[in-house]
């Protein structure tokens, strides 16, 4: 339910209660006047019995009674009008309720779609991790095979040299059976070397295919996760870009000079702003240069599009964070068009809801582009 719907719903409800109270009051007045009329009639009858009543005076009494009956009729008509207004208000309230249910359904569908996107991202990340691991294993296997092959080729050359030397020296140094045994071993080694070469060629082909798959996956993943320039929605704080502890001196110096956002560092280099004596300023300058040229990590790109995590914005609100988690909301952008009044149904007080809304408004003023 939107804030506007909640407001009108509250007005209709209060108006309906006021009109119901007014009907009760009017009914009470009618009952009281009926009692007075009955009492007057009884008194009139008693007077007739005792002393008789002048006709003119009797006409006056009858006229008064008619006037009272007329007022009673007017009150009855007014009560009927109030009842009709009540029915109309109930219809309007029912329409508002239906609109709220429709909005809740649309919000649920959006949350489900958001969860589906997150699931696909996790699947892509896991696939990338597995491919990287397999790629690394293939590289290790290739190196091992090459090392083994080199050892066996060296050993084969040694045996060939020994065989040539033995053949030159003649049968006086080695028997024919021993020489034949060496030849068999050499043939076996030649065969093994051929098998190893085939295995290396197969591994190289498979490795090339895997590397092609990894490159293709990287391109698709980068395209999926990299926001376009017109999709950047949040200002990037300096502390997010230089999050590593080794840049603490740089962050402190910039904060003392009232720099808080990365875009404020675009006109001048870090060396021009801070000088050359600060630790790790060359590394920080390279990171800043890459950022302004569009080269940065997926975490930074995610921040530019989705903002801070809700766990940071509402760091001390455990119950609220549990609600966000149950509804698949993780980043500031997930609260776009979020109706905080729905939290009243989750047991949060009106003061808490207003506090949460103020926290998000203040965050958006500082970070939202």
One Martini backbone bead per residue (centre of mass of N, CA, C, O) as a GRO file, in nm:
protein
  369
    1UNK     BB    1   0.095   0.037   0.024
    2UNK     BB    2   0.070   0.349  -0.017
    3UNK     BB    3   0.076   0.646   0.133
    4UNK     BB    4  -0.178   0.753  -0.003
    5UNK     BB    5  -0.363   0.513   0.056
    6UNK     BB    6  -0.327   0.521   0.361
    7UNK     BB    7  -0.445   0.804   0.400
    8UNK     BB    8  -0.729   0.759   0.274
    9UNK     BB    9  -0.801   0.516   0.446
   10UNK     BB   10  -0.797   0.674   0.713
   11UNK     BB   11  -1.011   0.884   0.639
   12UNK     BB   12  -1.245   0.689   0.577
   13UNK     BB   13  -1.246   0.554   0.852
   14UNK     BB   14  -1.295   0.807   1.026
   15UNK     BB   15  -1.554   0.898   0.885
   16UNK     BB   16  -1.714   0.642   0.941
   17UNK     BB   17  -1.699   0.664   1.250
   18UNK     BB   18  -1.832   0.944   1.277
   19UNK     BB   19  -2.102   0.868   1.142
   20UNK     BB   20  -2.175   0.645   1.340
   21UNK     BB   21  -2.183   0.828   1.588
   22UNK     BB   22  -2.401   1.020   1.480
   23UNK     BB   23  -2.623   0.807   1.456
   24UNK     BB   24  -2.632   0.734   1.755
   25UNK     BB   25  -2.709   1.015   1.855
   26UNK     BB   26  -2.973   1.047   1.692
   27UNK     BB   27  -3.112   0.800   1.812
   28UNK     BB   28  -3.105   0.905   2.099
   29UNK     BB   29  -3.275   1.161   2.049
   30UNK     BB   30  -3.528   1.020   1.943
   31UNK     BB   31  -3.582   0.852   2.193
   32UNK     BB   32  -3.609   1.090   2.386
   33UNK     BB   33  -3.847   1.231   2.234
   34UNK     BB   34  -4.044   0.998   2.245
   35UNK     BB   35  -4.062   0.998   2.548
   36UNK     BB   36  -4.172   1.284   2.572
   37UNK     BB   37  -4.427   1.241   2.402
   38UNK     BB   38  -4.547   1.017   2.575
   39UNK     BB   39  -4.555   1.183   2.828
   40UNK     BB   40  -4.743   1.404   2.714
   41UNK     BB   41  -4.977   1.221   2.646
   42UNK     BB   42  -5.026   1.123   2.932
   43UNK     BB   43  -5.075   1.401   3.053
   44UNK     BB   44  -5.316   1.472   2.869
   45UNK     BB   45  -5.504   1.247   2.964
   46UNK     BB   46  -5.508   1.328   3.261
   47UNK     BB   47  -5.626   1.610   3.216
   48UNK     BB   48  -5.890   1.521   3.091
   49UNK     BB   49  -5.992   1.365   3.337
   50UNK     BB   50  -5.989   1.599   3.544
   51UNK     BB   51  -6.066   1.900   3.378
   52UNK     BB   52  -6.015   1.951   3.101
   53UNK     BB   53  -5.973   2.086   2.772
   54UNK     BB   54  -5.899   2.322   2.576
   55UNK     BB   55  -5.919   2.338   2.236
   56UNK     BB   56  -5.690   2.534   2.178
   57UNK     BB   57  -5.480   2.391   2.348
   58UNK     BB   58  -5.500   2.125   2.191
   59UNK     BB   59  -5.399   2.235   1.921
   60UNK     BB   60  -5.124   2.311   2.020
   61UNK     BB   61  -5.034   2.029   2.097
   62UNK     BB   62  -5.071   1.904   1.813
   63UNK     BB   63  -4.870   2.091   1.671
   64UNK     BB   64  -4.624   2.005   1.833
   65UNK     BB   65  -4.636   1.712   1.751
   66UNK     BB   66  -4.601   1.758   1.446
   67UNK     BB   67  -4.324   1.897   1.466
   68UNK     BB   68  -4.185   1.652   1.590
   69UNK     BB   69  -4.246   1.457   1.359
   70UNK     BB   70  -4.091   1.620   1.149
   71UNK     BB   71  -3.815   1.601   1.285
   72UNK     BB   72  -3.802   1.293   1.281
   73UNK     BB   73  -3.805   1.272   0.972
   74UNK     BB   74  -3.545   1.432   0.923
   75UNK     BB   75  -3.364   1.242   1.085
   76UNK     BB   76  -3.419   0.990   0.918
   77UNK     BB   77  -3.308   1.103   0.652
   78UNK     BB   78  -3.025   1.157   0.758
   79UNK     BB   79  -2.962   0.864   0.831
   80UNK     BB   80  -2.990   0.757   0.543
   81UNK     BB   81  -2.762   0.927   0.423
   82UNK     BB   82  -2.541   0.808   0.603
   83UNK     BB   83  -2.569   0.518   0.506
   84UNK     BB   84  -2.499   0.574   0.211
   85UNK     BB   85  -2.216   0.688   0.273
   86UNK     BB   86  -2.110   0.431   0.399
   87UNK     BB   87  -2.131   0.253   0.150
   88UNK     BB   88  -1.943   0.423  -0.029
   89UNK     BB   89  -1.692   0.400   0.155
   90UNK     BB   90  -1.671   0.091   0.142
   91UNK     BB   91  -1.617   0.080  -0.161
   92UNK     BB   92  -1.359   0.251  -0.161
   93UNK     BB   93  -1.202   0.069   0.033
   94UNK     BB   94  -1.210  -0.184  -0.147
   95UNK     BB   95  -1.054  -0.062  -0.383
   96UNK     BB   96  -0.796  -0.002  -0.222
   97UNK     BB   97  -0.743  -0.294  -0.142
   98UNK     BB   98  -0.712  -0.405  -0.431
   99UNK     BB   99  -0.474  -0.223  -0.510
  100UNK     BB  100  -0.282  -0.330  -0.294
  101UNK     BB  101  -0.278  -0.625  -0.389
  102UNK     BB  102  -0.164  -0.562  -0.668
  103UNK     BB  103   0.101  -0.429  -0.570
  104UNK     BB  104   0.204  -0.673  -0.411
  105UNK     BB  105   0.226  -0.862  -0.654
  106UNK     BB  106   0.427  -0.694  -0.819
  107UNK     BB  107   0.647  -0.696  -0.601
  108UNK     BB  108   0.685  -1.003  -0.597
  109UNK     BB  109   0.773  -1.034  -0.895
  110UNK     BB  110   1.025  -0.853  -0.872
  111UNK     BB  111   1.166  -1.025  -0.657
  112UNK     BB  112   1.181  -1.286  -0.823
  113UNK     BB  113   1.348  -1.163  -1.055
  114UNK     BB  114   1.589  -1.081  -0.879
  115UNK     BB  115   1.655  -1.371  -0.782
  116UNK     BB  116   1.710  -1.490  -1.063
  117UNK     BB  117   1.952  -1.309  -1.128
  118UNK     BB  118   2.127  -1.398  -0.888
  119UNK     BB  119   2.137  -1.698  -0.962
  120UNK     BB  120   2.276  -1.663  -1.238
  121UNK     BB  121   2.529  -1.528  -1.127
  122UNK     BB  122   2.621  -1.764  -0.947
  123UNK     BB  123   2.642  -1.970  -1.176
  124UNK     BB  124   2.854  -1.815  -1.342
  125UNK     BB  125   3.069  -1.803  -1.119
  126UNK     BB  126   3.099  -2.111  -1.081
  127UNK     BB  127   3.178  -2.176  -1.370
  128UNK     BB  128   3.430  -2.002  -1.374
  129UNK     BB  129   3.576  -2.144  -1.142
  130UNK     BB  130   3.589  -2.427  -1.274
  131UNK     BB  131   3.740  -2.344  -1.530
  132UNK     BB  132   3.988  -2.230  -1.391
  133UNK     BB  133   4.066  -2.493  -1.245
  134UNK     BB  134   4.091  -2.670  -1.499
  135UNK     BB  135   4.299  -2.495  -1.640
  136UNK     BB  136   4.519  -2.528  -1.424
  137UNK     BB  137   4.540  -2.837  -1.439
  138UNK     BB  138   4.626  -2.849  -1.737
  139UNK     BB  139   4.886  -2.691  -1.703
  140UNK     BB  140   5.017  -2.887  -1.506
  141UNK     BB  141   5.004  -3.139  -1.687
  142UNK     BB  142   5.172  -3.025  -1.915
  143UNK     BB  143   5.434  -2.983  -1.753
  144UNK     BB  144   5.472  -3.274  -1.659
  145UNK     BB  145   5.489  -3.404  -1.937
  146UNK     BB  146   5.727  -3.243  -2.042
  147UNK     BB  147   5.927  -3.332  -1.825
  148UNK     BB  148   5.909  -3.636  -1.880
  149UNK     BB  149   5.987  -3.623  -2.178
  150UNK     BB  150   6.265  -3.496  -2.142
  151UNK     BB  151   6.381  -3.723  -1.970
  152UNK     BB  152   6.337  -3.954  -2.183
  153UNK     BB  153   6.494  -3.825  -2.413
  154UNK     BB  154   6.762  -3.812  -2.264
  155UNK     BB  155   6.775  -4.113  -2.208
  156UNK     BB  156   6.763  -4.202  -2.503
  157UNK     BB  157   7.024  -4.062  -2.592
  158UNK     BB  158   7.204  -4.211  -2.402
  159UNK     BB  159   7.142  -4.496  -2.513
  160UNK     BB  160   7.230  -4.437  -2.798
  161UNK     BB  161   7.523  -4.373  -2.731
  162UNK     BB  162   7.581  -4.640  -2.597
  163UNK     BB  163   7.513  -4.817  -2.841
  164UNK     BB  164   7.723  -4.699  -3.035
  165UNK     BB  165   7.966  -4.761  -2.863
  166UNK     BB  166   7.922  -5.069  -2.845
  167UNK     BB  167   7.929  -5.124  -3.149
  168UNK     BB  168   8.221  -5.023  -3.190
  169UNK     BB  169   8.368  -5.212  -2.979
  170UNK     BB  170   8.206  -5.469  -2.964
  171UNK     BB  171   8.188  -5.799  -2.840
  172UNK     BB  172   8.407  -5.756  -2.611
  173UNK     BB  173   8.192  -5.562  -2.432
  174UNK     BB  174   7.923  -5.699  -2.570
  175UNK     BB  175   7.662  -5.879  -2.609
  176UNK     BB  176   7.410  -5.959  -2.817
  177UNK     BB  177   7.185  -5.981  -2.600
  178UNK     BB  178   7.234  -5.706  -2.469
  179UNK     BB  179   7.198  -5.541  -2.726
  180UNK     BB  180   6.907  -5.634  -2.782
  181UNK     BB  181   6.791  -5.527  -2.516
  182UNK     BB  182   6.853  -5.231  -2.574
  183UNK     BB  183   6.684  -5.209  -2.833
  184UNK     BB  184   6.415  -5.270  -2.699
  185UNK     BB  185   6.420  -5.030  -2.507
  186UNK     BB  186   6.438  -4.813  -2.726
  187UNK     BB  187   6.173  -4.883  -2.866
  188UNK     BB  188   5.996  -4.837  -2.615
  189UNK     BB  189   6.075  -4.540  -2.581
  190UNK     BB  190   5.979  -4.442  -2.855
  191UNK     BB  191   5.685  -4.519  -2.811
  192UNK     BB  192   5.640  -4.352  -2.553
  193UNK     BB  193   5.710  -4.079  -2.681
  194UNK     BB  194   5.477  -4.084  -2.884
  195UNK     BB  195   5.250  -4.095  -2.675
  196UNK     BB  196   5.327  -3.832  -2.531
  197UNK     BB  197   5.295  -3.649  -2.774
  198UNK     BB  198   4.994  -3.709  -2.815
  199UNK     BB  199   4.908  -3.613  -2.535
  200UNK     BB  200   5.008  -3.323  -2.564
  201UNK     BB  201   4.838  -3.249  -2.810
  202UNK     BB  202   4.568  -3.301  -2.670
  203UNK     BB  203   4.609  -3.100  -2.436
  204UNK     BB  204   4.652  -2.850  -2.610
  205UNK     BB  205   4.375  -2.860  -2.745
  206UNK     BB  206   4.206  -2.854  -2.484
  207UNK     BB  207   4.329  -2.593  -2.371
  208UNK     BB  208   4.244  -2.410  -2.604
  209UNK     BB  209   3.941  -2.457  -2.564
  210UNK     BB  210   3.923  -2.360  -2.269
  211UNK     BB  211   4.035  -2.075  -2.318
  212UNK     BB  212   3.808  -1.993  -2.507
  213UNK     BB  213   3.582  -2.031  -2.298
  214UNK     BB  214   3.691  -1.829  -2.089
  215UNK     BB  215   3.692  -1.578  -2.272
  216UNK     BB  216   3.389  -1.588  -2.335
  217UNK     BB  217   3.292  -1.576  -2.042
  218UNK     BB  218   3.421  -1.308  -1.966
  219UNK     BB  219   3.268  -1.137  -2.170
  220UNK     BB  220   2.981  -1.207  -2.073
  221UNK     BB  221   3.019  -1.127  -1.774
  222UNK     BB  222   3.106  -0.835  -1.822
  223UNK     BB  223   2.846  -0.754  -1.974
  224UNK     BB  224   2.647  -0.829  -1.738
  225UNK     BB  225   2.807  -0.644  -1.502
  226UNK     BB  226   2.838  -0.393  -1.682
  227UNK     BB  227   2.755  -0.082  -1.664
  228UNK     BB  228   2.630   0.171  -1.805
  229UNK     BB  229   2.664   0.504  -1.797
  230UNK     BB  230   2.337   0.548  -1.767
  231UNK     BB  231   2.339   0.343  -1.495
  232UNK     BB  232   2.469   0.533  -1.310
  233UNK     BB  233   2.346   0.598  -0.956
  234UNK     BB  234   2.620   0.626  -0.779
  235UNK     BB  235   2.833   0.750  -0.566
  236UNK     BB  236   3.185   0.722  -0.521
  237UNK     BB  237   3.372   0.653  -0.268
  238UNK     BB  238   3.695   0.657  -0.174
  239UNK     BB  239   3.682   0.406   0.025
  240UNK     BB  240   3.601   0.204  -0.205
  241UNK     BB  241   3.845   0.227  -0.401
  242UNK     BB  242   4.038   0.244  -0.121
  243UNK     BB  243   4.001  -0.028   0.077
  244UNK     BB  244   4.275  -0.078   0.141
  245UNK     BB  245   4.498  -0.044   0.406
  246UNK     BB  246   4.742   0.084   0.237
  247UNK     BB  247   4.545   0.362   0.194
  248UNK     BB  248   4.506   0.519   0.468
  249UNK     BB  249   4.682   0.774   0.428
  250UNK     BB  250   4.531   0.881   0.180
  251UNK     BB  251   4.244   0.900   0.304
  252UNK     BB  252   4.316   1.092   0.533
  253UNK     BB  253   4.424   1.326   0.360
  254UNK     BB  254   4.163   1.371   0.193
  255UNK     BB  255   3.971   1.422   0.432
  256UNK     BB  256   4.126   1.679   0.536
  257UNK     BB  257   4.051   1.809   0.232
  258UNK     BB  258   3.739   1.732   0.169
  259UNK     BB  259   3.746   1.446   0.039
  260UNK     BB  260   3.487   1.184  -0.069
  261UNK     BB  261   3.480   1.173  -0.386
  262UNK     BB  262   3.601   1.059  -0.683
  263UNK     BB  263   3.509   1.295  -0.881
  264UNK     BB  264   3.697   1.512  -0.723
  265UNK     BB  265   3.973   1.370  -0.874
  266UNK     BB  266   3.970   1.447  -1.192
  267UNK     BB  267   4.142   1.719  -1.240
  268UNK     BB  268   4.361   1.582  -1.051
  269UNK     BB  269   4.621   1.440  -0.928
  270UNK     BB  270   4.748   1.298  -0.649
  271UNK     BB  271   5.020   1.441  -0.657
  272UNK     BB  272   4.901   1.731  -0.680
  273UNK     BB  273   4.742   1.708  -0.407
  274UNK     BB  274   4.970   1.544  -0.203
  275UNK     BB  275   5.216   1.444  -0.331
  276UNK     BB  276   5.519   1.217  -0.301
  277UNK     BB  277   5.534   1.117   0.022
  278UNK     BB  278   5.321   0.897  -0.007
  279UNK     BB  279   5.216   0.594   0.044
  280UNK     BB  280   5.113   0.434  -0.250
  281UNK     BB  281   5.052   0.657  -0.476
  282UNK     BB  282   5.105   0.505  -0.742
  283UNK     BB  283   4.891   0.286  -0.714
  284UNK     BB  284   4.649   0.478  -0.674
  285UNK     BB  285   4.681   0.628  -0.945
  286UNK     BB  286   4.627   0.380  -1.124
  287UNK     BB  287   4.341   0.319  -1.020
  288UNK     BB  288   4.223   0.597  -1.096
  289UNK     BB  289   4.287   0.587  -1.398
  290UNK     BB  290   4.126   0.327  -1.460
  291UNK     BB  291   3.851   0.429  -1.369
  292UNK     BB  292   3.828   0.676  -1.577
  293UNK     BB  293   3.867   0.446  -1.822
  294UNK     BB  294   3.677   0.180  -1.719
  295UNK     BB  295   3.877   0.028  -1.511
  296UNK     BB  296   3.727  -0.218  -1.300
  297UNK     BB  297   3.566  -0.373  -1.071
  298UNK     BB  298   3.277  -0.543  -1.004
  299UNK     BB  299   3.223  -0.414  -0.730
  300UNK     BB  300   3.222  -0.121  -0.832
  301UNK     BB  301   3.005  -0.155  -1.050
  302UNK     BB  302   2.786  -0.245  -0.854
  303UNK     BB  303   2.782   0.013  -0.686
  304UNK     BB  304   2.706   0.217  -0.913
  305UNK     BB  305   2.419   0.066  -0.952
  306UNK     BB  306   2.330  -0.033  -0.628
  307UNK     BB  307   2.508   0.033  -0.399
  308UNK     BB  308   2.478  -0.022  -0.092
  309UNK     BB  309   2.437  -0.223   0.155
  310UNK     BB  310   2.189  -0.272   0.386
  311UNK     BB  311   2.383  -0.360   0.621
  312UNK     BB  312   2.508  -0.063   0.626
  313UNK     BB  313   2.265   0.131   0.643
  314UNK     BB  314   2.118  -0.094   0.863
  315UNK     BB  315   2.325  -0.207   1.095
  316UNK     BB  316   2.110  -0.203   1.370
  317UNK     BB  317   1.865  -0.369   1.205
  318UNK     BB  318   1.794  -0.685   1.236
  319UNK     BB  319   1.491  -0.722   1.168
  320UNK     BB  320   1.501  -0.570   0.898
  321UNK     BB  321   1.723  -0.745   0.760
  322UNK     BB  322   1.556  -1.005   0.768
  323UNK     BB  323   1.335  -0.902   0.582
  324UNK     BB  324   1.513  -0.843   0.337
  325UNK     BB  325   1.625  -1.130   0.305
  326UNK     BB  326   1.344  -1.276   0.268
  327UNK     BB  327   1.303  -1.058   0.003
  328UNK     BB  328   1.570  -1.021  -0.170
  329UNK     BB  329   1.727  -0.774  -0.026
  330UNK     BB  330   2.060  -0.593  -0.057
  331UNK     BB  331   2.034  -0.314  -0.194
  332UNK     BB  332   1.947   0.010  -0.236
  333UNK     BB  333   1.792  -0.039  -0.513
  334UNK     BB  334   1.576  -0.240  -0.382
  335UNK     BB  335   1.413   0.033  -0.259
  336UNK     BB  336   1.273   0.101  -0.498
  337UNK     BB  337   0.944   0.173  -0.433
  338UNK     BB  338   0.931   0.127  -0.137
  339UNK     BB  339   0.687   0.045   0.114
  340UNK     BB  340   0.713   0.110   0.447
  341UNK     BB  341   0.415   0.055   0.552
  342UNK     BB  342   0.436  -0.262   0.537
  343UNK     BB  343   0.587  -0.288   0.821
  344UNK     BB  344   0.335  -0.274   1.004
  345UNK     BB  345   0.263  -0.585   0.945
  346UNK     BB  346   0.556  -0.670   1.096
  347UNK     BB  347   0.560  -0.490   1.387
  348UNK     BB  348   0.615  -0.202   1.327
  349UNK     BB  349   0.637   0.109   1.408
  350UNK     BB  350   0.584   0.426   1.311
  351UNK     BB  351   0.857   0.539   1.408
  352UNK     BB  352   1.035   0.330   1.268
  353UNK     BB  353   0.944   0.380   0.977
  354UNK     BB  354   1.032   0.678   0.968
  355UNK     BB  355   1.329   0.622   1.028
  356UNK     BB  356   1.390   0.446   0.779
  357UNK     BB  357   1.311   0.658   0.568
  358UNK     BB  358   1.521   0.872   0.657
  359UNK     BB  359   1.775   0.706   0.607
  360UNK     BB  360   1.734   0.669   0.301
  361UNK     BB  361   1.709   0.967   0.221
  362UNK     BB  362   1.991   1.051   0.320
  363UNK     BB  363   2.151   0.858   0.143
  364UNK     BB  364   2.044   0.961  -0.136
  365UNK     BB  365   2.152   1.252  -0.104
  366UNK     BB  366   2.462   1.153  -0.098
  367UNK     BB  367   2.461   0.914  -0.349
  368UNK     BB  368   2.254   0.995  -0.551
  369UNK     BB  369   2.223   1.090  -0.899
   0.00000   0.00000   0.00000
